[in-house]
Every structure is written in C-alpha cells, then in structure tokens.
Coordinates of C-alpha atoms in Angstrom, one line a residue:
M1 CA -45.5 -42.8 77.9
I2 CA -43.6 -39.5 77.6
S3 CA -45.1 -36.7 79.7
R4 CA -45.3 -33.2 78.5
E5 CA -42.9 -32.0 81.2
S6 CA -40.2 -34.5 80.3
L7 CA -40.5 -33.6 76.7
A8 CA -40.2 -29.9 77.4
G9 CA -37.2 -30.6 79.6
W10 CA -35.5 -32.5 76.8
Y11 CA -35.9 -29.5 74.4
R12 CA -34.5 -27.1 77.0
N13 CA -31.4 -29.2 77.7
R14 CA -28.5 -27.3 76.1
F15 CA -26.3 -30.4 76.0
V16 CA -28.7 -32.1 73.7
W17 CA -28.8 -29.2 71.3
V18 CA -25.0 -29.0 71.3
A19 CA -24.9 -32.6 70.3
V20 CA -27.5 -32.1 67.6
I21 CA -25.5 -29.2 66.2
L22 CA -22.2 -31.1 66.3
L23 CA -23.8 -34.0 64.5
A24 CA -25.2 -31.8 61.8
V25 CA -21.9 -30.0 61.2
S26 CA -20.0 -33.4 61.1
A27 CA -22.5 -34.7 58.6
G28 CA -22.2 -31.6 56.5
T29 CA -18.4 -31.8 56.6
V30 CA -18.4 -35.4 55.4
V31 CA -20.6 -34.6 52.5
L32 CA -18.4 -31.7 51.4
L33 CA -15.2 -33.7 51.7
N34 CA -16.7 -36.5 49.7
R35 CA -17.8 -34.0 47.0
A36 CA -14.3 -32.3 46.8
D37 CA -12.6 -35.2 45.0
P38 CA -9.1 -33.9 44.1
K39 CA -9.0 -36.0 40.9
T40 CA -12.0 -34.2 39.3
E41 CA -11.4 -31.6 36.7
P42 CA -11.7 -28.0 37.8
A43 CA -15.0 -26.4 36.7
D44 CA -13.5 -23.1 35.5
L45 CA -11.5 -22.7 32.3
Q46 CA -8.6 -21.1 34.1
G47 CA -8.3 -24.0 36.5
Q48 CA -8.5 -26.5 33.6
I49 CA -5.8 -24.7 31.7
M50 CA -3.5 -24.7 34.9
S51 CA -4.1 -28.4 35.4
R52 CA -3.3 -29.2 31.8
M53 CA -0.3 -27.0 31.8
R54 CA 1.1 -28.5 35.0
S55 CA 0.5 -32.1 33.9
T56 CA 2.1 -31.4 30.5
L57 CA 5.2 -29.9 32.0
E58 CA 5.5 -32.6 34.7
Q59 CA 5.2 -35.4 32.1
A60 CA 7.6 -33.8 29.6
D61 CA 11.3 -34.6 29.5
P62 CA 13.0 -31.7 31.3
G63 CA 14.9 -30.9 28.1
Q64 CA 11.6 -29.8 26.6
H65 CA 11.3 -26.9 29.0
N66 CA 15.1 -26.6 29.5
H67 CA 16.7 -23.1 29.5
A68 CA 19.4 -21.1 31.0
G69 CA 21.8 -24.0 30.8
H70 CA 19.8 -26.3 33.2
G71 CA 18.8 -29.7 31.9
A72 CA 18.2 -33.3 32.4
Q73 CA 21.9 -34.2 32.1
Q74 CA 22.5 -32.9 35.6
V75 CA 20.2 -35.5 37.1
A76 CA 20.3 -38.4 34.6
T77 CA 22.7 -40.5 36.8
E78 CA 19.9 -42.8 37.9
E79 CA 18.1 -45.4 35.8
K80 CA 14.7 -44.2 36.8
K81 CA 14.2 -40.5 36.1
P82 CA 13.2 -38.5 39.1
P83 CA 9.8 -36.8 38.9
V84 CA 9.5 -33.2 37.8
I85 CA 7.2 -31.2 40.0
C86 CA 5.9 -27.9 38.5
G87 CA 4.1 -24.9 39.7
V88 CA 2.4 -22.8 37.0
R89 CA 0.7 -19.5 36.5
V90 CA -1.5 -18.7 33.5
Y91 CA -1.2 -15.1 32.2
G92 CA -3.7 -15.6 29.4
Y93 CA -4.8 -17.7 26.5
E94 CA -5.8 -17.3 22.8
P95 CA -8.4 -17.0 21.6
A96 CA -9.4 -15.1 24.8
E97 CA -13.2 -15.4 24.2
V98 CA -13.4 -19.2 24.3
T99 CA -15.1 -21.0 27.2
A100 CA -14.0 -24.6 26.7
L101 CA -10.5 -26.1 27.1
A102 CA -10.8 -27.8 23.7
D103 CA -11.0 -24.4 22.0
V104 CA -7.9 -23.0 23.6
R105 CA -5.0 -22.8 21.0
T106 CA -2.2 -21.0 22.9
V107 CA -1.5 -20.5 26.6
Y108 CA 0.9 -17.8 27.9
G109 CA 2.2 -18.3 31.4
F110 CA 5.1 -19.0 33.8
H111 CA 6.5 -22.2 35.1
L112 CA 8.8 -23.2 38.0
C113 CA 9.7 -26.8 38.0
G114 CA 12.0 -28.7 40.4
I115 CA 13.5 -32.1 39.6
A116 CA 12.7 -34.2 42.8
E117 CA 15.7 -36.3 43.3
P118 CA 15.4 -38.6 46.4
K119 CA 16.2 -36.7 49.7
R120 CA 17.3 -33.6 47.8
P121 CA 15.8 -30.5 49.4
W122 CA 14.1 -27.9 47.3
D123 CA 16.8 -25.3 47.9
V124 CA 19.4 -27.3 46.1
A125 CA 17.2 -29.0 43.5
V126 CA 17.7 -28.5 39.8
K127 CA 15.1 -26.0 38.7
L128 CA 13.6 -24.9 35.4
A129 CA 11.8 -21.6 35.5
G130 CA 10.6 -18.8 33.3
P131 CA 7.9 -17.6 30.9
V132 CA 6.4 -20.3 28.8
I133 CA 4.1 -20.6 25.8
M134 CA 2.1 -23.8 25.2
D135 CA 0.7 -24.8 21.9
M136 CA -2.5 -26.6 22.8
T137 CA -3.3 -27.6 19.2
T138 CA -0.9 -30.6 19.4
E139 CA -0.9 -33.7 21.5
P140 CA 0.9 -33.5 23.8
P141 CA 0.9 -29.7 23.9
G142 CA 4.0 -28.0 22.5
I143 CA 6.3 -26.2 25.0
Q144 CA 8.2 -23.1 24.1
V145 CA 10.3 -21.3 26.7
V146 CA 11.7 -17.8 26.4
E147 CA 15.5 -17.9 26.0
A148 CA 18.1 -15.3 25.3
T149 CA 20.6 -16.0 22.5
A150 CA 24.0 -14.7 21.8
D151 CA 22.4 -11.9 19.7
V152 CA 19.1 -11.3 21.5
R153 CA 18.6 -10.3 25.1
F154 CA 16.0 -12.2 27.2
V155 CA 13.8 -9.1 27.5
D156 CA 13.8 -8.6 23.8
R157 CA 13.1 -12.2 23.1
L158 CA 10.2 -12.2 25.5
R159 CA 8.7 -9.1 23.8
E160 CA 9.0 -11.0 20.4
M161 CA 7.2 -14.1 21.7
F162 CA 4.5 -12.7 24.1
P163 CA 1.5 -10.6 23.0
D164 CA 1.7 -7.0 24.3
R165 CA -0.9 -7.5 27.0
Y166 CA 1.1 -10.3 28.7
E167 CA 4.6 -8.8 28.4
E168 CA 4.7 -6.8 31.6
L169 CA 3.2 -9.7 33.6
A170 CA 5.8 -12.0 32.2
L171 CA 8.6 -9.6 33.2
K172 CA 7.4 -9.2 36.8
E173 CA 5.1 -12.0 38.0
A174 CA 5.9 -15.5 39.0
L175 CA 3.9 -18.0 41.0
T176 CA 1.2 -17.0 43.5
E177 CA 1.9 -17.8 47.2
S178 CA -0.7 -20.6 47.2
E179 CA 0.7 -22.2 44.0
M180 CA 4.2 -22.0 45.4
A181 CA 3.1 -23.6 48.7
D182 CA 1.3 -26.4 46.9
Q183 CA 4.3 -27.0 44.7
R184 CA 6.7 -27.2 47.6
R185 CA 4.4 -29.6 49.4
R186 CA 4.2 -31.9 46.3
Y187 CA 8.0 -31.6 45.8
D188 CA 8.8 -32.6 49.3
A189 CA 6.5 -35.6 49.0
A190 CA 8.1 -36.7 45.7
A191 CA 11.6 -36.3 47.1
G192 CA 10.7 -38.3 50.2
L193 CA 11.3 -35.4 52.6

C-alpha cells in the first residue's frame, strides 16, 4: 500500500513534473504536426488563390508565361522537360467581395518562376518573372503576362491591363521574403542541389 508520505514525496519531486510536462508538450506537438498536413487546401481565400496560381503556372508550358525573350527553347534540349518552380504574390482579385475560390473570375499578381534543370543553381537558371493576370473562368486558368511591345512601353502596358488599385503594387512589389525562401527551397530540391 502507498503511504501518505511517499505519495506527497512523489508530488514534490521536480523531476517527475519535468517528465510530465515534456510528455504533454511532445504529445501536443505530435497532434499539431499530424493536423498540419501540407497537402490540405488553405482555409483562407488568399491562400487558396496563391496555391491555384502557383500550381497553374508550374504545370503550364513556360511559353504560356513567357516574356522578355525568355522561353522554353532555352531549356528544351532534354527529352523530359525540367520542372518549373514558381513563387507568386496575389495583389488582388475580381470580384473583390467573393468569399469562395469558385467565384473568383480574375486574379492580379506577380510571378517568379525558375526552370529547374538538373544541378543548375538558381543564380544561373532560366527565369520568368513579372506581373501576371489569371483568368479563373477557364480550365486551366488563362495566363496573361504584361509585356512591352515595339510601340508600347512596359509601364504603359501594365497600366492598360491592371486596375488602378493594383498598378502601383505591380510596379514596385515582387515576392515576399517567406515566399522567395520557400521557392528557393523547392527549386533546389527540384534541381537536385
């Protein structure tokens, strides 16, 4: 039988309490990690749009978001096309009041994609970057990049294509630091670095 003194001594033993706390923290961590499955859809609309935008650009032929003279012909020497790894930033979407991804018609944002050829570091990879508009009413979504022409400067073309509230963002902003870090990590993995 357990005496009152031995039971009181057990409760006072700090090492036992440290072990109990560590066990509780470990169990909580396991539960949280199992719930944070990376393959699940983001709960917020902005996150869903970013995921859809990224996957659309990564699955599209680089020629579809080709601009500034860069394109797939520079890396088409292999039979198997190298993966395209994209980072995206959403400036906004239309209609702005919707709350479900299925109701979004147009997305305005920025993309920076690198073609991950084997063992080719990011610094020398073929890149596709710039403001982008996605038509979400088609399957797959349509991709339209802002390009200058012989007669129209890039800035003027951007102002023609983007709504006023997104123009200044599109002229100044690119990827966030966290999105860029995530893209570089995914690029390095795809390139085998």
